Amino acid sequence: ILNVEQSPQSLHVQEGDSTNFTCSFPSSNFYALHWYRWETAKSPEALFVMTLNGDEKKKGRISATLNTKEGYSYLYIKGSQPEDSATYLCAFSNDYKLSFGAGTTVTVRA
Amino acid sequence: KAGVTQTPRYLIKTRGQQVTLSCSPISGHRSVSWYQQTPGQGLQFLFEYFSETQRNKGNFPGRFSGRQFSNSRSEMNVSTLELGDSALYLCASSETSGSYNEQFFGPGTRLTVL
Protein backbone atom coordinates (compact mmCIF):
# COMPACT_ATOMS: atom_id res chain seq x y z
CA ILE A 1 0.00 0.00 0.00
CA LEU A 2 1.47 3.35 -1.06
CA ASN A 3 0.74 6.38 1.10
CA VAL A 4 -0.47 9.24 -1.05
CA GLU A 5 -1.67 12.17 1.00
CA GLN A 6 -3.44 15.28 -0.14
CA SER A 7 -3.91 18.44 1.87
CA PRO A 8 -6.01 20.19 2.69
CA GLN A 9 -8.99 17.85 2.47
CA SER A 10 -11.19 20.75 1.39
CA LEU A 11 -10.94 24.44 0.82
CA HIS A 12 -13.19 27.35 -0.05
CA VAL A 13 -11.96 30.05 -2.40
CA GLN A 14 -13.47 33.37 -3.36
CA GLU A 15 -14.03 33.78 -7.09
CA GLY A 16 -11.02 35.49 -8.61
CA ASP A 17 -8.61 34.36 -5.89
CA SER A 18 -5.77 31.95 -6.55
CA THR A 19 -5.16 28.82 -4.53
CA ASN A 20 -2.89 25.80 -4.31
CA PHE A 21 -2.82 22.45 -2.60
CA THR A 22 -0.42 19.57 -2.07
CA CYS A 23 0.04 15.94 -2.93
CA SER A 24 2.69 13.98 -0.99
CA PHE A 25 3.93 10.59 -2.13
CA PRO A 26 6.79 8.16 -1.49
CA SER A 27 10.01 9.45 -3.03
CA SER A 28 11.40 6.01 -3.92
CA ASN A 29 10.81 4.12 -7.18
CA PHE A 30 8.94 6.99 -8.79
CA TYR A 31 7.32 6.35 -12.18
CA ALA A 32 4.63 9.00 -12.62
CA LEU A 33 2.34 11.41 -10.84
CA HIS A 34 -1.14 12.09 -12.20
CA TRP A 35 -3.61 14.87 -11.41
CA TYR A 36 -7.32 14.46 -12.09
CA ARG A 37 -10.30 16.75 -11.70
CA TRP A 38 -13.53 15.10 -10.60
CA GLU A 39 -16.68 17.13 -10.82
CA THR A 40 -19.87 15.97 -9.17
CA ALA A 41 -21.87 13.55 -11.35
CA LYS A 42 -19.08 13.35 -13.92
CA SER A 43 -16.10 11.09 -14.58
CA PRO A 44 -12.62 11.97 -13.34
CA GLU A 45 -10.83 13.96 -16.02
CA ALA A 46 -7.08 13.81 -16.48
CA LEU A 47 -5.28 17.12 -16.01
CA PHE A 48 -1.60 16.20 -16.02
CA VAL A 49 0.75 13.23 -16.13
CA MET A 50 4.14 14.20 -14.76
CA THR A 51 7.23 12.04 -14.90
CA LEU A 52 10.33 14.21 -14.46
CA ASN A 53 11.64 15.89 -11.32
CA GLY A 54 11.17 19.64 -11.67
CA ASP A 55 8.40 19.19 -14.23
CA GLU A 56 5.94 22.04 -14.52
CA LYS A 57 2.76 21.65 -16.52
CA LYS A 58 0.01 24.11 -17.33
CA LYS A 59 -3.49 23.88 -18.74
CA GLY A 60 -5.30 27.19 -18.86
CA ARG A 61 -5.42 28.63 -15.35
CA ILE A 62 -4.32 25.37 -13.74
CA SER A 63 -0.70 24.40 -13.32
CA ALA A 64 1.28 21.79 -11.41
CA THR A 65 4.83 21.28 -10.22
CA LEU A 66 6.65 18.12 -9.27
CA ASN A 67 9.46 17.36 -6.84
CA THR A 68 10.25 13.64 -6.95
CA LYS A 69 13.28 13.88 -4.64
CA GLU A 70 11.22 15.13 -1.71
CA GLY A 71 7.96 13.49 -2.82
CA TYR A 72 5.48 16.27 -3.40
CA SER A 73 3.50 18.00 -6.11
CA TYR A 74 1.57 21.25 -5.99
CA LEU A 75 -1.50 22.10 -8.02
CA TYR A 76 -2.23 25.78 -8.56
CA ILE A 77 -5.45 27.40 -9.70
CA LYS A 78 -5.07 31.01 -10.78
CA GLY A 79 -8.07 33.34 -10.66
CA SER A 80 -10.53 30.67 -9.48
CA GLN A 81 -13.89 30.46 -11.22
CA PRO A 82 -17.07 28.65 -10.10
CA GLU A 83 -16.45 26.00 -12.76
CA ASP A 84 -13.21 25.09 -10.97
CA SER A 85 -15.30 23.65 -8.12
CA ALA A 86 -14.42 19.96 -8.04
CA THR A 87 -12.41 17.35 -6.21
CA TYR A 88 -8.80 17.24 -7.37
CA LEU A 89 -7.14 13.85 -7.11
CA CYS A 90 -3.50 13.00 -7.39
CA ALA A 91 -2.25 9.51 -8.10
CA PHE A 92 1.26 8.14 -7.69
CA SER A 93 2.77 5.16 -9.45
CA ASN A 94 5.91 3.15 -8.88
CA ASP A 95 4.95 0.43 -11.34
CA TYR A 96 1.88 -0.39 -13.39
CA LYS A 97 -0.75 0.67 -10.88
CA LEU A 98 -1.87 4.02 -9.58
CA SER A 99 -2.38 4.80 -5.90
CA PHE A 100 -4.79 7.67 -5.41
CA GLY A 101 -4.98 10.22 -2.66
CA ALA A 102 -8.32 11.01 -1.04
CA GLY A 103 -8.53 14.31 -2.91
CA THR A 104 -8.83 18.02 -2.20
CA THR A 105 -12.35 19.35 -2.67
CA VAL A 106 -12.35 22.92 -3.92
CA THR A 107 -15.44 25.10 -3.66
CA VAL A 108 -15.31 28.43 -5.42
CA ARG A 109 -17.71 31.02 -4.02
CA ALA A 110 -19.07 33.66 -6.37
CA LYS B 1 -14.40 9.32 -30.39
CA ALA B 2 -16.87 7.87 -27.96
CA GLY B 3 -15.74 7.87 -24.34
CA VAL B 4 -15.46 5.01 -21.92
CA THR B 5 -18.84 3.45 -21.23
CA GLN B 6 -19.90 1.35 -18.27
CA THR B 7 -23.01 -0.73 -17.80
CA PRO B 8 -25.13 -0.85 -15.85
CA ARG B 9 -24.95 2.57 -14.22
CA TYR B 10 -26.80 1.49 -11.09
CA LEU B 11 -27.28 -1.91 -9.55
CA ILE B 12 -28.91 -3.21 -6.40
CA LYS B 13 -28.06 -6.69 -5.17
CA THR B 14 -28.44 -8.63 -1.94
CA ARG B 15 -25.74 -10.26 0.15
CA GLY B 16 -24.48 -13.52 -1.23
CA GLN B 17 -25.37 -12.75 -4.83
CA GLN B 18 -22.85 -12.18 -7.55
CA VAL B 19 -22.60 -9.31 -10.00
CA THR B 20 -20.93 -8.60 -13.34
CA LEU B 21 -20.02 -5.10 -14.44
CA SER B 22 -19.02 -4.18 -17.97
CA CYS B 23 -16.62 -1.59 -19.36
CA SER B 24 -16.09 -0.62 -22.99
CA PRO B 25 -12.88 1.36 -23.50
CA ILE B 26 -12.24 4.14 -25.97
CA SER B 27 -11.73 2.72 -29.44
CA GLY B 28 -8.09 1.80 -29.90
CA HIS B 29 -7.32 1.64 -26.18
CA ARG B 30 -6.02 -1.75 -25.11
CA SER B 31 -5.62 -1.27 -21.37
CA VAL B 32 -8.51 -1.27 -18.91
CA SER B 33 -8.13 -0.66 -15.18
CA TRP B 34 -10.79 -1.03 -12.51
CA TYR B 35 -11.15 0.99 -9.32
CA GLN B 36 -13.43 0.94 -6.30
CA GLN B 37 -14.47 4.00 -4.36
CA THR B 38 -16.24 3.71 -1.03
CA PRO B 39 -17.38 6.64 1.13
CA GLY B 40 -14.39 8.30 2.77
CA GLN B 41 -11.87 6.31 0.74
CA GLY B 42 -9.84 7.30 -2.26
CA LEU B 43 -9.99 5.29 -5.42
CA GLN B 44 -8.64 1.81 -4.71
CA PHE B 45 -7.00 -0.07 -7.57
CA LEU B 46 -8.58 -3.45 -8.32
CA PHE B 47 -6.76 -4.72 -11.42
CA GLU B 48 -5.55 -3.87 -14.89
CA TYR B 49 -6.02 -5.82 -18.09
CA PHE B 50 -3.99 -5.43 -21.23
CA SER B 51 -4.30 -7.57 -24.33
CA GLU B 52 -6.62 -9.97 -22.50
CA THR B 53 -4.06 -10.53 -19.70
CA GLN B 54 -4.23 -9.33 -16.13
CA ARG B 55 -1.14 -7.16 -15.71
CA ASN B 56 -1.50 -6.12 -12.11
CA LYS B 57 -3.79 -6.68 -9.17
CA GLY B 58 -4.63 -4.62 -6.09
CA ASN B 59 -5.22 -5.85 -2.54
CA PHE B 60 -8.70 -7.26 -2.92
CA PRO B 61 -9.98 -10.73 -2.04
CA GLY B 62 -10.38 -13.42 -4.66
CA ARG B 63 -14.12 -12.71 -4.82
CA PHE B 64 -13.16 -9.88 -7.16
CA SER B 65 -12.18 -11.07 -10.61
CA GLY B 66 -12.14 -9.77 -14.11
CA ARG B 67 -11.40 -10.52 -17.69
CA GLN B 68 -10.80 -8.78 -20.96
CA PHE B 69 -12.02 -9.76 -24.38
CA SER B 70 -10.26 -9.56 -27.72
CA ASN B 71 -12.07 -6.29 -28.51
CA SER B 72 -10.61 -4.84 -25.26
CA ARG B 73 -13.97 -4.73 -23.51
CA SER B 74 -13.63 -5.80 -19.90
CA GLU B 75 -15.88 -7.29 -17.29
CA MET B 76 -15.51 -7.33 -13.54
CA ASN B 77 -17.20 -9.96 -11.40
CA VAL B 78 -17.82 -9.92 -7.68
CA SER B 79 -19.04 -13.15 -6.13
CA THR B 80 -20.68 -13.69 -2.74
CA LEU B 81 -21.45 -10.02 -2.29
CA GLU B 82 -20.96 -8.42 1.10
CA LEU B 83 -22.44 -5.18 2.43
CA GLY B 84 -18.99 -3.60 2.27
CA ASP B 85 -18.88 -4.11 -1.49
CA SER B 86 -21.36 -1.25 -1.89
CA ALA B 87 -19.35 1.29 -3.81
CA LEU B 88 -18.82 3.18 -7.01
CA TYR B 89 -16.85 1.07 -9.46
CA LEU B 90 -14.93 2.97 -12.09
CA CYS B 91 -13.07 1.67 -15.06
CA ALA B 92 -10.45 3.61 -16.98
CA SER B 93 -8.87 2.95 -20.33
CA SER B 94 -5.54 3.97 -21.81
CA GLU B 95 -3.78 3.32 -25.08
CA THR B 96 -1.22 0.96 -23.59
CA SER B 97 -0.29 -0.50 -20.24
CA GLY B 98 1.98 1.44 -17.91
CA SER B 99 1.44 4.26 -15.48
CA TYR B 100 2.88 6.92 -17.79
CA ASN B 101 -0.29 6.81 -19.79
CA GLU B 102 -3.20 9.18 -19.32
CA GLN B 103 -6.25 7.26 -18.15
CA PHE B 104 -9.75 8.04 -19.34
CA PHE B 105 -12.48 7.20 -16.87
CA GLY B 106 -15.99 5.97 -17.43
CA PRO B 107 -19.03 7.26 -15.52
CA GLY B 108 -18.96 4.38 -13.07
CA THR B 109 -21.38 1.75 -11.84
CA ARG B 110 -22.94 2.42 -8.45
CA LEU B 111 -23.45 -0.91 -6.70
CA THR B 112 -25.64 -1.15 -3.62
CA VAL B 113 -25.63 -4.38 -1.63
CA LEU B 114 -28.57 -4.87 0.73
PDB file of C-alpha atoms in Angstrom:
ATOM      1  CA  ILE A   1       0.000   0.000   0.000  1.00  0.00           C
ATOM      2  CA  LEU A   2       1.472   3.349  -1.060  1.00  0.00           C
ATOM      3  CA  ASN A   3       0.744   6.381   1.099  1.00  0.00           C
ATOM      4  CA  VAL A   4      -0.475   9.238  -1.046  1.00  0.00           C
ATOM      5  CA  GLU A   5      -1.669  12.165   1.004  1.00  0.00           C
ATOM      6  CA  GLN A   6      -3.438  15.283  -0.141  1.00  0.00           C
ATOM      7  CA  SER A   7      -3.912  18.444   1.868  1.00  0.00           C
ATOM      8  CA  PRO A   8      -6.011  20.187   2.685  1.00  0.00           C
ATOM      9  CA  GLN A   9      -8.993  17.847   2.471  1.00  0.00           C
ATOM     10  CA  SER A  10     -11.190  20.750   1.385  1.00  0.00           C
ATOM     11  CA  LEU A  11     -10.940  24.444   0.817  1.00  0.00           C
ATOM     12  CA  HIS A  12     -13.194  27.353  -0.050  1.00  0.00           C
ATOM     13  CA  VAL A  13     -11.963  30.049  -2.397  1.00  0.00           C
ATOM     14  CA  GLN A  14     -13.468  33.366  -3.362  1.00  0.00           C
ATOM     15  CA  GLU A  15     -14.033  33.784  -7.092  1.00  0.00           C
ATOM     16  CA  GLY A  16     -11.022  35.488  -8.612  1.00  0.00           C
ATOM     17  CA  ASP A  17      -8.607  34.358  -5.894  1.00  0.00           C
ATOM     18  CA  SER A  18      -5.768  31.952  -6.550  1.00  0.00           C
ATOM     19  CA  THR A  19      -5.159  28.818  -4.534  1.00  0.00           C
ATOM     20  CA  ASN A  20      -2.894  25.801  -4.306  1.00  0.00           C
ATOM     21  CA  PHE A  21      -2.817  22.446  -2.596  1.00  0.00           C
ATOM     22  CA  THR A  22      -0.424  19.572  -2.072  1.00  0.00           C
ATOM     23  CA  CYS A  23       0.035  15.939  -2.926  1.00  0.00           C
ATOM     24  CA  SER A  24       2.686  13.981  -0.990  1.00  0.00           C
ATOM     25  CA  PHE A  25       3.935  10.589  -2.134  1.00  0.00           C
ATOM     26  CA  PRO A  26       6.795   8.157  -1.487  1.00  0.00           C
ATOM     27  CA  SER A  27      10.006   9.448  -3.028  1.00  0.00           C
ATOM     28  CA  SER A  28      11.400   6.013  -3.925  1.00  0.00           C
ATOM     29  CA  ASN A  29      10.805   4.121  -7.177  1.00  0.00           C
ATOM     30  CA  PHE A  30       8.942   6.986  -8.790  1.00  0.00           C
ATOM     31  CA  TYR A  31       7.319   6.354 -12.179  1.00  0.00           C
ATOM     32  CA  ALA A  32       4.627   8.996 -12.618  1.00  0.00           C
ATOM     33  CA  LEU A  33       2.338  11.411 -10.842  1.00  0.00           C
ATOM     34  CA  HIS A  34      -1.141  12.087 -12.200  1.00  0.00           C
ATOM     35  CA  TRP A  35      -3.607  14.871 -11.414  1.00  0.00           C
ATOM     36  CA  TYR A  36      -7.321  14.464 -12.087  1.00  0.00           C
ATOM     37  CA  ARG A  37     -10.301  16.750 -11.703  1.00  0.00           C
ATOM     38  CA  TRP A  38     -13.532  15.103 -10.604  1.00  0.00           C
ATOM     39  CA  GLU A  39     -16.683  17.132 -10.821  1.00  0.00           C
ATOM     40  CA  THR A  40     -19.871  15.966  -9.174  1.00  0.00           C
ATOM     41  CA  ALA A  41     -21.866  13.547 -11.347  1.00  0.00           C
ATOM     42  CA  LYS A  42     -19.076  13.349 -13.915  1.00  0.00           C
ATOM     43  CA  SER A  43     -16.100  11.086 -14.582  1.00  0.00           C
ATOM     44  CA  PRO A  44     -12.622  11.965 -13.339  1.00  0.00           C
ATOM     45  CA  GLU A  45     -10.832  13.962 -16.016  1.00  0.00           C
ATOM     46  CA  ALA A  46      -7.076  13.810 -16.477  1.00  0.00           C
ATOM     47  CA  LEU A  47      -5.283  17.116 -16.006  1.00  0.00           C
ATOM     48  CA  PHE A  48      -1.599  16.199 -16.023  1.00  0.00           C
ATOM     49  CA  VAL A  49       0.745  13.230 -16.128  1.00  0.00           C
ATOM     50  CA  MET A  50       4.139  14.201 -14.759  1.00  0.00           C
ATOM     51  CA  THR A  51       7.226  12.040 -14.897  1.00  0.00           C
ATOM     52  CA  LEU A  52      10.334  14.207 -14.457  1.00  0.00           C
ATOM     53  CA  ASN A  53      11.642  15.895 -11.321  1.00  0.00           C
ATOM     54  CA  GLY A  54      11.173  19.645 -11.669  1.00  0.00           C
ATOM     55  CA  ASP A  55       8.404  19.193 -14.232  1.00  0.00           C
ATOM     56  CA  GLU A  56       5.939  22.037 -14.515  1.00  0.00           C
ATOM     57  CA  LYS A  57       2.759  21.654 -16.525  1.00  0.00           C
ATOM     58  CA  LYS A  58       0.012  24.113 -17.333  1.00  0.00           C
ATOM     59  CA  LYS A  59      -3.494  23.880 -18.739  1.00  0.00           C
ATOM     60  CA  GLY A  60      -5.297  27.190 -18.864  1.00  0.00           C
ATOM     61  CA  ARG A  61      -5.419  28.634 -15.351  1.00  0.00           C
ATOM     62  CA  ILE A  62      -4.323  25.374 -13.742  1.00  0.00           C
ATOM     63  CA  SER A  63      -0.695  24.395 -13.321  1.00  0.00           C
ATOM     64  CA  ALA A  64       1.278  21.789 -11.411  1.00  0.00           C
ATOM     65  CA  THR A  65       4.830  21.282 -10.224  1.00  0.00           C
ATOM     66  CA  LEU A  66       6.649  18.119  -9.272  1.00  0.00           C
ATOM     67  CA  ASN A  67       9.463  17.359  -6.844  1.00  0.00           C
ATOM     68  CA  THR A  68      10.251  13.644  -6.954  1.00  0.00           C
ATOM     69  CA  LYS A  69      13.281  13.879  -4.636  1.00  0.00           C
ATOM     70  CA  GLU A  70      11.217  15.129  -1.714  1.00  0.00           C
ATOM     71  CA  GLY A  71       7.964  13.485  -2.816  1.00  0.00           C
ATOM     72  CA  TYR A  72       5.482  16.270  -3.400  1.00  0.00           C
ATOM     73  CA  SER A  73       3.504  17.996  -6.109  1.00  0.00           C
ATOM     74  CA  TYR A  74       1.571  21.250  -5.991  1.00  0.00           C
ATOM     75  CA  LEU A  75      -1.499  22.097  -8.016  1.00  0.00           C
ATOM     76  CA  TYR A  76      -2.231  25.775  -8.558  1.00  0.00           C
ATOM     77  CA  ILE A  77      -5.451  27.404  -9.699  1.00  0.00           C
ATOM     78  CA  LYS A  78      -5.068  31.006 -10.776  1.00  0.00           C
ATOM     79  CA  GLY A  79      -8.066  33.339 -10.662  1.00  0.00           C
ATOM     80  CA  SER A  80     -10.531  30.665  -9.476  1.00  0.00           C
ATOM     81  CA  GLN A  81     -13.891  30.464 -11.221  1.00  0.00           C
ATOM     82  CA  PRO A  82     -17.067  28.655 -10.102  1.00  0.00           C
ATOM     83  CA  GLU A  83     -16.447  26.003 -12.764  1.00  0.00           C
ATOM     84  CA  ASP A  84     -13.214  25.089 -10.974  1.00  0.00           C
ATOM     85  CA  SER A  85     -15.297  23.651  -8.122  1.00  0.00           C
ATOM     86  CA  ALA A  86     -14.416  19.962  -8.041  1.00  0.00           C
ATOM     87  CA  THR A  87     -12.405  17.352  -6.212  1.00  0.00           C
ATOM     88  CA  TYR A  88      -8.804  17.237  -7.368  1.00  0.00           C
ATOM     89  CA  LEU A  89      -7.142  13.853  -7.108  1.00  0.00           C
ATOM     90  CA  CYS A  90      -3.498  13.002  -7.385  1.00  0.00           C
ATOM     91  CA  ALA A  91      -2.249   9.505  -8.099  1.00  0.00           C
ATOM     92  CA  PHE A  92       1.259   8.136  -7.693  1.00  0.00           C
ATOM     93  CA  SER A  93       2.772   5.160  -9.447  1.00  0.00           C
ATOM     94  CA  ASN A  94       5.913   3.150  -8.881  1.00  0.00           C
ATOM     95  CA  ASP A  95       4.952   0.429 -11.335  1.00  0.00           C
ATOM     96  CA  TYR A  96       1.881  -0.393 -13.390  1.00  0.00           C
ATOM     97  CA  LYS A  97      -0.745   0.666 -10.876  1.00  0.00           C
ATOM     98  CA  LEU A  98      -1.868   4.025  -9.581  1.00  0.00           C
ATOM     99  CA  SER A  99      -2.382   4.797  -5.897  1.00  0.00           C
ATOM    100  CA  PHE A 100      -4.786   7.672  -5.409  1.00  0.00           C
ATOM    101  CA  GLY A 101      -4.985  10.222  -2.657  1.00  0.00           C
ATOM    102  CA  ALA A 102      -8.325  11.014  -1.042  1.00  0.00           C
ATOM    103  CA  GLY A 103      -8.532  14.308  -2.914  1.00  0.00           C
ATOM    104  CA  THR A 104      -8.828  18.018  -2.202  1.00  0.00           C
ATOM    105  CA  THR A 105     -12.354  19.354  -2.671  1.00  0.00           C
ATOM    106  CA  VAL A 106     -12.348  22.919  -3.924  1.00  0.00           C
ATOM    107  CA  THR A 107     -15.437  25.102  -3.656  1.00  0.00           C
ATOM    108  CA  VAL A 108     -15.305  28.435  -5.420  1.00  0.00           C
ATOM    109  CA  ARG A 109     -17.709  31.016  -4.016  1.00  0.00           C
ATOM    110  CA  ALA A 110     -19.069  33.658  -6.368  1.00  0.00           C
TER     111      ALA A 110
ATOM    112  CA  LYS B   1     -14.402   9.316 -30.388  1.00  0.00           C
ATOM    113  CA  ALA B   2     -16.869   7.872 -27.955  1.00  0.00           C
ATOM    114  CA  GLY B   3     -15.739   7.874 -24.340  1.00  0.00           C
ATOM    115  CA  VAL B   4     -15.464   5.014 -21.918  1.00  0.00           C
ATOM    116  CA  THR B   5     -18.835   3.445 -21.230  1.00  0.00           C
ATOM    117  CA  GLN B   6     -19.895   1.352 -18.270  1.00  0.00           C
ATOM    118  CA  THR B   7     -23.011  -0.731 -17.804  1.00  0.00           C
ATOM    119  CA  PRO B   8     -25.125  -0.851 -15.847  1.00  0.00           C
ATOM    120  CA  ARG B   9     -24.949   2.574 -14.221  1.00  0.00           C
ATOM    121  CA  TYR B  10     -26.798   1.487 -11.092  1.00  0.00           C
ATOM    122  CA  LEU B  11     -27.278  -1.911  -9.550  1.00  0.00           C
ATOM    123  CA  ILE B  12     -28.911  -3.207  -6.403  1.00  0.00           C
ATOM    124  CA  LYS B  13     -28.059  -6.690  -5.166  1.00  0.00           C
ATOM    125  CA  THR B  14     -28.440  -8.632  -1.941  1.00  0.00           C
ATOM    126  CA  ARG B  15     -25.737 -10.257   0.149  1.00  0.00           C
ATOM    127  CA  GLY B  16     -24.480 -13.521  -1.232  1.00  0.00           C
ATOM    128  CA  GLN B  17     -25.368 -12.750  -4.828  1.00  0.00           C
ATOM    129  CA  GLN B  18     -22.846 -12.178  -7.552  1.00  0.00           C
ATOM    130  CA  VAL B  19     -22.595  -9.314 -10.000  1.00  0.00           C
ATOM    131  CA  THR B  20     -20.926  -8.599 -13.344  1.00  0.00           C
ATOM    132  CA  LEU B  21     -20.016  -5.102 -14.439  1.00  0.00           C
ATOM    133  CA  SER B  22     -19.022  -4.175 -17.968  1.00  0.00           C
ATOM    134  CA  CYS B  23     -16.621  -1.587 -19.361  1.00  0.00           C
ATOM    135  CA  SER B  24     -16.093  -0.622 -22.993  1.00  0.00           C
ATOM    136  CA  PRO B  25     -12.885   1.359 -23.499  1.00  0.00           C
ATOM    137  CA  ILE B  26     -12.243   4.139 -25.974  1.00  0.00           C
ATOM    138  CA  SER B  27     -11.729   2.721 -29.442  1.00  0.00           C
ATOM    139  CA  GLY B  28      -8.086   1.800 -29.903  1.00  0.00           C
ATOM    140  CA  HIS B  29      -7.324   1.639 -26.177  1.00  0.00           C
ATOM    141  CA  ARG B  30      -6.023  -1.747 -25.109  1.00  0.00           C
ATOM    142  CA  SER B  31      -5.624  -1.272 -21.367  1.00  0.00           C
ATOM    143  CA  VAL B  32      -8.509  -1.265 -18.907  1.00  0.00           C
ATOM    144  CA  SER B  33      -8.129  -0.660 -15.176  1.00  0.00           C
ATOM    145  CA  TRP B  34     -10.788  -1.032 -12.508  1.00  0.00           C
ATOM    146  CA  TYR B  35     -11.150   0.990  -9.316  1.00  0.00           C
ATOM    147  CA  GLN B  36     -13.425   0.939  -6.296  1.00  0.00           C
ATOM    148  CA  GLN B  37     -14.470   4.004  -4.364  1.00  0.00           C
ATOM    149  CA  THR B  38     -16.241   3.710  -1.035  1.00  0.00           C
ATOM    150  CA  PRO B  39     -17.379   6.641   1.135  1.00  0.00           C
ATOM    151  CA  GLY B  40     -14.394   8.301   2.770  1.00  0.00           C
ATOM    152  CA  GLN B  41     -11.867   6.311   0.736  1.00  0.00           C
ATOM    153  CA  GLY B  42      -9.836   7.300  -2.255  1.00  0.00           C
ATOM    154  CA  LEU B  43      -9.987   5.292  -5.416  1.00  0.00           C
ATOM    155  CA  GLN B  44      -8.640   1.813  -4.707  1.00  0.00           C
ATOM    156  CA  PHE B  45      -7.004  -0.073  -7.566  1.00  0.00           C
ATOM    157  CA  LEU B  46      -8.577  -3.453  -8.322  1.00  0.00           C
ATOM    158  CA  PHE B  47      -6.764  -4.721 -11.419  1.00  0.00           C
ATOM    159  CA  GLU B  48      -5.548  -3.866 -14.892  1.00  0.00           C
ATOM    160  CA  TYR B  49      -6.017  -5.821 -18.092  1.00  0.00           C
ATOM    161  CA  PHE B  50      -3.994  -5.425 -21.234  1.00  0.00           C
ATOM    162  CA  SER B  51      -4.297  -7.572 -24.333  1.00  0.00           C
ATOM    163  CA  GLU B  52      -6.617  -9.972 -22.498  1.00  0.00           C
ATOM    164  CA  THR B  53      -4.065 -10.525 -19.703  1.00  0.00           C
ATOM    165  CA  GLN B  54      -4.234  -9.327 -16.134  1.00  0.00           C
ATOM    166  CA  ARG B  55      -1.141  -7.162 -15.714  1.00  0.00           C
ATOM    167  CA  ASN B  56      -1.505  -6.118 -12.111  1.00  0.00           C
ATOM    168  CA  LYS B  57      -3.786  -6.677  -9.170  1.00  0.00           C
ATOM    169  CA  GLY B  58      -4.631  -4.625  -6.087  1.00  0.00           C
ATOM    170  CA  ASN B  59      -5.216  -5.851  -2.543  1.00  0.00           C
ATOM    171  CA  PHE B  60      -8.702  -7.256  -2.919  1.00  0.00           C
ATOM    172  CA  PRO B  61      -9.981 -10.728  -2.044  1.00  0.00           C
ATOM    173  CA  GLY B  62     -10.385 -13.418  -4.665  1.00  0.00           C
ATOM    174  CA  ARG B  63     -14.122 -12.707  -4.822  1.00  0.00           C
ATOM    175  CA  PHE B  64     -13.162  -9.881  -7.159  1.00  0.00           C
ATOM    176  CA  SER B  65     -12.175 -11.071 -10.606  1.00  0.00           C
ATOM    177  CA  GLY B  66     -12.142  -9.769 -14.106  1.00  0.00           C
ATOM    178  CA  ARG B  67     -11.395 -10.519 -17.687  1.00  0.00           C
ATOM    179  CA  GLN B  68     -10.800  -8.779 -20.957  1.00  0.00           C
ATOM    180  CA  PHE B  69     -12.018  -9.763 -24.382  1.00  0.00           C
ATOM    181  CA  SER B  70     -10.257  -9.563 -27.720  1.00  0.00           C
ATOM    182  CA  ASN B  71     -12.075  -6.287 -28.513  1.00  0.00           C
ATOM    183  CA  SER B  72     -10.612  -4.842 -25.256  1.00  0.00           C
ATOM    184  CA  ARG B  73     -13.970  -4.734 -23.507  1.00  0.00           C
ATOM    185  CA  SER B  74     -13.629  -5.795 -19.901  1.00  0.00           C
ATOM    186  CA  GLU B  75     -15.878  -7.290 -17.288  1.00  0.00           C
ATOM    187  CA  MET B  76     -15.510  -7.333 -13.538  1.00  0.00           C
ATOM    188  CA  ASN B  77     -17.196  -9.955 -11.400  1.00  0.00           C
ATOM    189  CA  VAL B  78     -17.822  -9.918  -7.680  1.00  0.00           C
ATOM    190  CA  SER B  79     -19.044 -13.150  -6.130  1.00  0.00           C
ATOM    191  CA  THR B  80     -20.681 -13.692  -2.741  1.00  0.00           C
ATOM    192  CA  LEU B  81     -21.450 -10.024  -2.290  1.00  0.00           C
ATOM    193  CA  GLU B  82     -20.965  -8.418   1.100  1.00  0.00           C
ATOM    194  CA  LEU B  83     -22.443  -5.185   2.431  1.00  0.00           C
ATOM    195  CA  GLY B  84     -18.993  -3.600   2.272  1.00  0.00           C
ATOM    196  CA  ASP B  85     -18.883  -4.107  -1.490  1.00  0.00           C
ATOM    197  CA  SER B  86     -21.363  -1.253  -1.892  1.00  0.00           C
ATOM    198  CA  ALA B  87     -19.347   1.292  -3.808  1.00  0.00           C
ATOM    199  CA  LEU B  88     -18.822   3.180  -7.011  1.00  0.00           C
ATOM    200  CA  TYR B  89     -16.848   1.066  -9.463  1.00  0.00           C
ATOM    201  CA  LEU B  90     -14.931   2.971 -12.089  1.00  0.00           C
ATOM    202  CA  CYS B  91     -13.066   1.672 -15.062  1.00  0.00           C
ATOM    203  CA  ALA B  92     -10.450   3.606 -16.981  1.00  0.00           C
ATOM    204  CA  SER B  93      -8.871   2.948 -20.332  1.00  0.00           C
ATOM    205  CA  SER B  94      -5.540   3.965 -21.806  1.00  0.00           C
ATOM    206  CA  GLU B  95      -3.781   3.317 -25.076  1.00  0.00           C
ATOM    207  CA  THR B  96      -1.223   0.961 -23.591  1.00  0.00           C
ATOM    208  CA  SER B  97      -0.294  -0.498 -20.243  1.00  0.00           C
ATOM    209  CA  GLY B  98       1.976   1.439 -17.912  1.00  0.00           C
ATOM    210  CA  SER B  99       1.444   4.265 -15.479  1.00  0.00           C
ATOM    211  CA  TYR B 100       2.884   6.917 -17.787  1.00  0.00           C
ATOM    212  CA  ASN B 101      -0.287   6.815 -19.786  1.00  0.00           C
ATOM    213  CA  GLU B 102      -3.198   9.182 -19.323  1.00  0.00           C
ATOM    214  CA  GLN B 103      -6.250   7.263 -18.151  1.00  0.00           C
ATOM    215  CA  PHE B 104      -9.754   8.036 -19.335  1.00  0.00           C
ATOM    216  CA  PHE B 105     -12.478   7.197 -16.874  1.00  0.00           C
ATOM    217  CA  GLY B 106     -15.994   5.974 -17.434  1.00  0.00           C
ATOM    218  CA  PRO B 107     -19.027   7.263 -15.517  1.00  0.00           C
ATOM    219  CA  GLY B 108     -18.965   4.382 -13.074  1.00  0.00           C
ATOM    220  CA  THR B 109     -21.378   1.750 -11.844  1.00  0.00           C
ATOM    221  CA  ARG B 110     -22.942   2.425  -8.453  1.00  0.00           C
ATOM    222  CA  LEU B 111     -23.451  -0.911  -6.703  1.00  0.00           C
ATOM    223  CA  THR B 112     -25.635  -1.151  -3.624  1.00  0.00           C
ATOM    224  CA  VAL B 113     -25.628  -4.378  -1.633  1.00  0.00           C
ATOM    225  CA  LEU B 114     -28.569  -4.866   0.734  1.00  0.00           C
TER     226      LEU B 114
END
